[in-house]
Amino acid sequence: MLPDTIAACAEAVLRTADATEKTTLSRACVQKWRDTPDMPIGTAKPPLQPARPAEPELLSPRDVPRRRPGTPAGRIALLHAIAHIELNAVDLHWDVIARFTHIPMPRGFYDDWVRAADEESKHFGLLNARLSAYGSHYGALPAHAGMWRAAEDTANDLEARLAVVPMVLEARGLDVTPGMITLFEKAGDDDSVAALKTIYAEEVGHVAYGSKWFHYLCGRHEKDPKPAFHHLVKTYFHGPLKPPFNDEKRAEAGLPLDFYWPLAEEA
Ligand SMILES: [Fe+2]
Ligand SMILES: [Fe+2]
């Protein structure tokens, strides 16, 4: 039996440790939301950190071994790293649903993040399938610890959460994914290319949801969005943004140039 409110569904996903169980429950909750037009938002007590499987081992970024991308081992490592990001993203989208129910938001806000959570769950499955085609699986390699830091740092501020997670971290995905697609094209791995192209197309939407609801909240509080964005990113995101930026896809996602360029590190 699935929970009766979308916030309780979100909490249940966050409290599920196994990756396949988490993404399966995630997609079932999405289906229930879509099948139940009057499903209540409800309230929840999301954990500060989501439940995660015993594997992968989580290491500090500098301790995660680097592998050369031109080799099969390098491609497995890259697919594993992206799978880890996608699983984290599943939790991030359910967390924004569970954590901010005290702030009245239109139903469309929940529609958007439910859809994003569904897509991340699918992305994780696509990558895990690619890992098994290489004889590996999610959990077989160490992964970055600290991916949840942005969520913890912004657990009390919805505008900061939107600025840092979709508008900075997910936007970064738009910058780096074309290079990864090229790498798998060069290796002749068409199935990984197809998976990454699906991810690339759908991630634009997640960044766009962030920008849309960030601007909505700025409007509610009569704040100028650009300086508000700069202030929140400087406060909650540790370090400058890294060019080169994918200006075209960022524009498609509703991120103006003058939002992110002033936060870039000196070239
Ligand atoms: Fe994704
Ligand atoms: Fe995403």
JSON list of N, CA and C in Angstrom, two decimals, residues 2 35 37 44 46 65 67 78 80 92 99 101 125 129 147 173 192 196 213 222 227 240 250-251 265 267:
[
{"chain": "A", "resi": 2, "resn": "LEU", "atom": "N", "xyz": [0.60, 2.15, -0.92]},
{"chain": "A", "resi": 2, "resn": "LEU", "atom": "CA", "xyz": [1.38, 3.39, -0.97]},
{"chain": "A", "resi": 2, "resn": "LEU", "atom": "C", "xyz": [0.75, 4.41, -0.02]},
{"chain": "A", "resi": 35, "resn": "ASP", "atom": "N", "xyz": [-2.65, 9.27, -11.10]},
{"chain": "A", "resi": 35, "resn": "ASP", "atom": "CA", "xyz": [-3.97, 8.61, -11.14]},
{"chain": "A", "resi": 35, "resn": "ASP", "atom": "C", "xyz": [-4.95, 9.21, -10.14]},
{"chain": "A", "resi": 37, "resn": "PRO", "atom": "N", "xyz": [-6.18, 12.71, -8.99]},
{"chain": "A", "resi": 37, "resn": "PRO", "atom": "CA", "xyz": [-6.13, 14.17, -9.17]},
{"chain": "A", "resi": 37, "resn": "PRO", "atom": "C", "xyz": [-6.34, 14.96, -7.86]},
{"chain": "A", "resi": 44, "resn": "ALA", "atom": "N", "xyz": [5.18, 15.77, 6.07]},
{"chain": "A", "resi": 44, "resn": "ALA", "atom": "CA", "xyz": [6.11, 14.66, 6.28]},
{"chain": "A", "resi": 44, "resn": "ALA", "atom": "C", "xyz": [7.24, 15.10, 7.20]},
{"chain": "A", "resi": 46, "resn": "PRO", "atom": "N", "xyz": [10.82, 14.37, 6.69]},
{"chain": "A", "resi": 46, "resn": "PRO", "atom": "CA", "xyz": [11.91, 13.74, 5.92]},
{"chain": "A", "resi": 46, "resn": "PRO", "atom": "C", "xyz": [13.19, 13.67, 6.76]},
{"chain": "A", "resi": 65, "resn": "PRO", "atom": "N", "xyz": [39.17, 6.80, -6.90]},
{"chain": "A", "resi": 65, "resn": "PRO", "atom": "CA", "xyz": [40.21, 6.59, -7.92]},
{"chain": "A", "resi": 65, "resn": "PRO", "atom": "C", "xyz": [39.77, 7.12, -9.29]},
{"chain": "A", "resi": 67, "resn": "ARG", "atom": "N", "xyz": [40.02, 6.99, -13.34]},
{"chain": "A", "resi": 67, "resn": "ARG", "atom": "CA", "xyz": [40.37, 6.03, -14.39]},
{"chain": "A", "resi": 67, "resn": "ARG", "atom": "C", "xyz": [40.34, 6.75, -15.72]},
{"chain": "A", "resi": 78, "resn": "LEU", "atom": "N", "xyz": [32.73, 6.01, -15.26]},
{"chain": "A", "resi": 78, "resn": "LEU", "atom": "CA", "xyz": [31.92, 7.19, -15.59]},
{"chain": "A", "resi": 78, "resn": "LEU", "atom": "C", "xyz": [30.43, 6.88, -15.46]},
{"chain": "A", "resi": 80, "resn": "HIS", "atom": "N", "xyz": [29.11, 4.65, -13.61]},
{"chain": "A", "resi": 80, "resn": "HIS", "atom": "CA", "xyz": [28.84, 4.48, -12.18]},
{"chain": "A", "resi": 80, "resn": "HIS", "atom": "C", "xyz": [28.70, 5.83, -11.49]},
{"chain": "A", "resi": 92, "resn": "LEU", "atom": "N", "xyz": [16.81, 14.07, -4.10]},
{"chain": "A", "resi": 92, "resn": "LEU", "atom": "CA", "xyz": [16.70, 15.54, -4.06]},
{"chain": "A", "resi": 92, "resn": "LEU", "atom": "C", "xyz": [15.30, 16.01, -4.44]},
{"chain": "A", "resi": 99, "resn": "ARG", "atom": "N", "xyz": [9.89, 18.41, 2.19]},
{"chain": "A", "resi": 99, "resn": "ARG", "atom": "CA", "xyz": [10.47, 19.30, 3.21]},
{"chain": "A", "resi": 99, "resn": "ARG", "atom": "C", "xyz": [9.81, 20.67, 3.31]},
{"chain": "A", "resi": 101, "resn": "THR", "atom": "N", "xyz": [6.46, 21.66, 2.73]},
{"chain": "A", "resi": 101, "resn": "THR", "atom": "CA", "xyz": [4.99, 21.68, 2.62]},
{"chain": "A", "resi": 101, "resn": "THR", "atom": "C", "xyz": [4.36, 22.81, 3.44]},
{"chain": "A", "resi": 125, "resn": "GLY", "atom": "N", "xyz": [17.84, 3.80, -13.71]},
{"chain": "A", "resi": 125, "resn": "GLY", "atom": "CA", "xyz": [17.63, 2.47, -14.31]},
{"chain": "A", "resi": 125, "resn": "GLY", "atom": "C", "xyz": [18.38, 2.31, -15.63]},
{"chain": "A", "resi": 129, "resn": "ALA", "atom": "N", "xyz": [21.39, -0.37, -16.12]},
{"chain": "A", "resi": 129, "resn": "ALA", "atom": "CA", "xyz": [21.34, -1.35, -17.21]},
{"chain": "A", "resi": 129, "resn": "ALA", "atom": "C", "xyz": [22.63, -1.31, -18.04]},
{"chain": "A", "resi": 147, "resn": "MET", "atom": "N", "xyz": [27.50, 14.35, -1.66]},
{"chain": "A", "resi": 147, "resn": "MET", "atom": "CA", "xyz": [26.55, 14.83, -2.67]},
{"chain": "A", "resi": 147, "resn": "MET", "atom": "C", "xyz": [25.32, 15.45, -2.03]},
{"chain": "A", "resi": 173, "resn": "GLY", "atom": "N", "xyz": [25.11, 19.85, -15.11]},
{"chain": "A", "resi": 173, "resn": "GLY", "atom": "CA", "xyz": [24.91, 18.63, -15.90]},
{"chain": "A", "resi": 173, "resn": "GLY", "atom": "C", "xyz": [24.73, 18.96, -17.38]},
{"chain": "A", "resi": 192, "resn": "SER", "atom": "N", "xyz": [24.82, 3.40, -24.54]},
{"chain": "A", "resi": 192, "resn": "SER", "atom": "CA", "xyz": [25.13, 4.44, -23.54]},
{"chain": "A", "resi": 192, "resn": "SER", "atom": "C", "xyz": [24.87, 5.82, -24.11]},
{"chain": "A", "resi": 196, "resn": "LEU", "atom": "N", "xyz": [22.37, 8.56, -22.43]},
{"chain": "A", "resi": 196, "resn": "LEU", "atom": "CA", "xyz": [22.82, 9.91, -22.07]},
{"chain": "A", "resi": 196, "resn": "LEU", "atom": "C", "xyz": [22.03, 10.98, -22.83]},
{"chain": "A", "resi": 213, "resn": "TRP", "atom": "N", "xyz": [10.11, 28.19, -10.52]},
{"chain": "A", "resi": 213, "resn": "TRP", "atom": "CA", "xyz": [9.60, 28.34, -9.14]},
{"chain": "A", "resi": 213, "resn": "TRP", "atom": "C", "xyz": [10.45, 29.30, -8.34]},
{"chain": "A", "resi": 222, "resn": "GLU", "atom": "N", "xyz": [8.32, 40.06, -3.82]},
{"chain": "A", "resi": 222, "resn": "GLU", "atom": "CA", "xyz": [8.71, 41.31, -4.48]},
{"chain": "A", "resi": 222, "resn": "GLU", "atom": "C", "xyz": [10.22, 41.52, -4.42]},
{"chain": "A", "resi": 227, "resn": "PRO", "atom": "N", "xyz": [19.79, 39.62, -8.31]},
{"chain": "A", "resi": 227, "resn": "PRO", "atom": "CA", "xyz": [20.61, 39.76, -7.09]},
{"chain": "A", "resi": 227, "resn": "PRO", "atom": "C", "xyz": [20.26, 38.74, -6.02]},
{"chain": "A", "resi": 240, "resn": "PRO", "atom": "N", "xyz": [33.29, 28.98, -6.84]},
{"chain": "A", "resi": 240, "resn": "PRO", "atom": "CA", "xyz": [32.75, 29.61, -8.05]},
{"chain": "A", "resi": 240, "resn": "PRO", "atom": "C", "xyz": [32.15, 28.58, -9.01]},
{"chain": "A", "resi": 250, "resn": "ARG", "atom": "N", "xyz": [21.19, 26.27, -21.31]},
{"chain": "A", "resi": 250, "resn": "ARG", "atom": "CA", "xyz": [20.82, 27.03, -20.12]},
{"chain": "A", "resi": 250, "resn": "ARG", "atom": "C", "xyz": [19.72, 28.04, -20.47]},
{"chain": "A", "resi": 251, "resn": "ALA", "atom": "N", "xyz": [19.83, 28.65, -21.64]},
{"chain": "A", "resi": 251, "resn": "ALA", "atom": "CA", "xyz": [18.79, 29.59, -22.07]},
{"chain": "A", "resi": 251, "resn": "ALA", "atom": "C", "xyz": [17.46, 28.85, -22.26]},
{"chain": "A", "resi": 265, "resn": "GLU", "atom": "N", "xyz": [34.30, 31.39, -12.04]},
{"chain": "A", "resi": 265, "resn": "GLU", "atom": "CA", "xyz": [35.69, 31.63, -11.66]},
{"chain": "A", "resi": 265, "resn": "GLU", "atom": "C", "xyz": [36.40, 32.32, -12.81]},
{"chain": "A", "resi": 267, "resn": "ALA", "atom": "N", "xyz": [38.69, 32.91, -15.75]},
{"chain": "A", "resi": 267, "resn": "ALA", "atom": "CA", "xyz": [39.20, 31.92, -16.71]},
{"chain": "A", "resi": 267, "resn": "ALA", "atom": "C", "xyz": [40.72, 31.90, -16.68]}
]
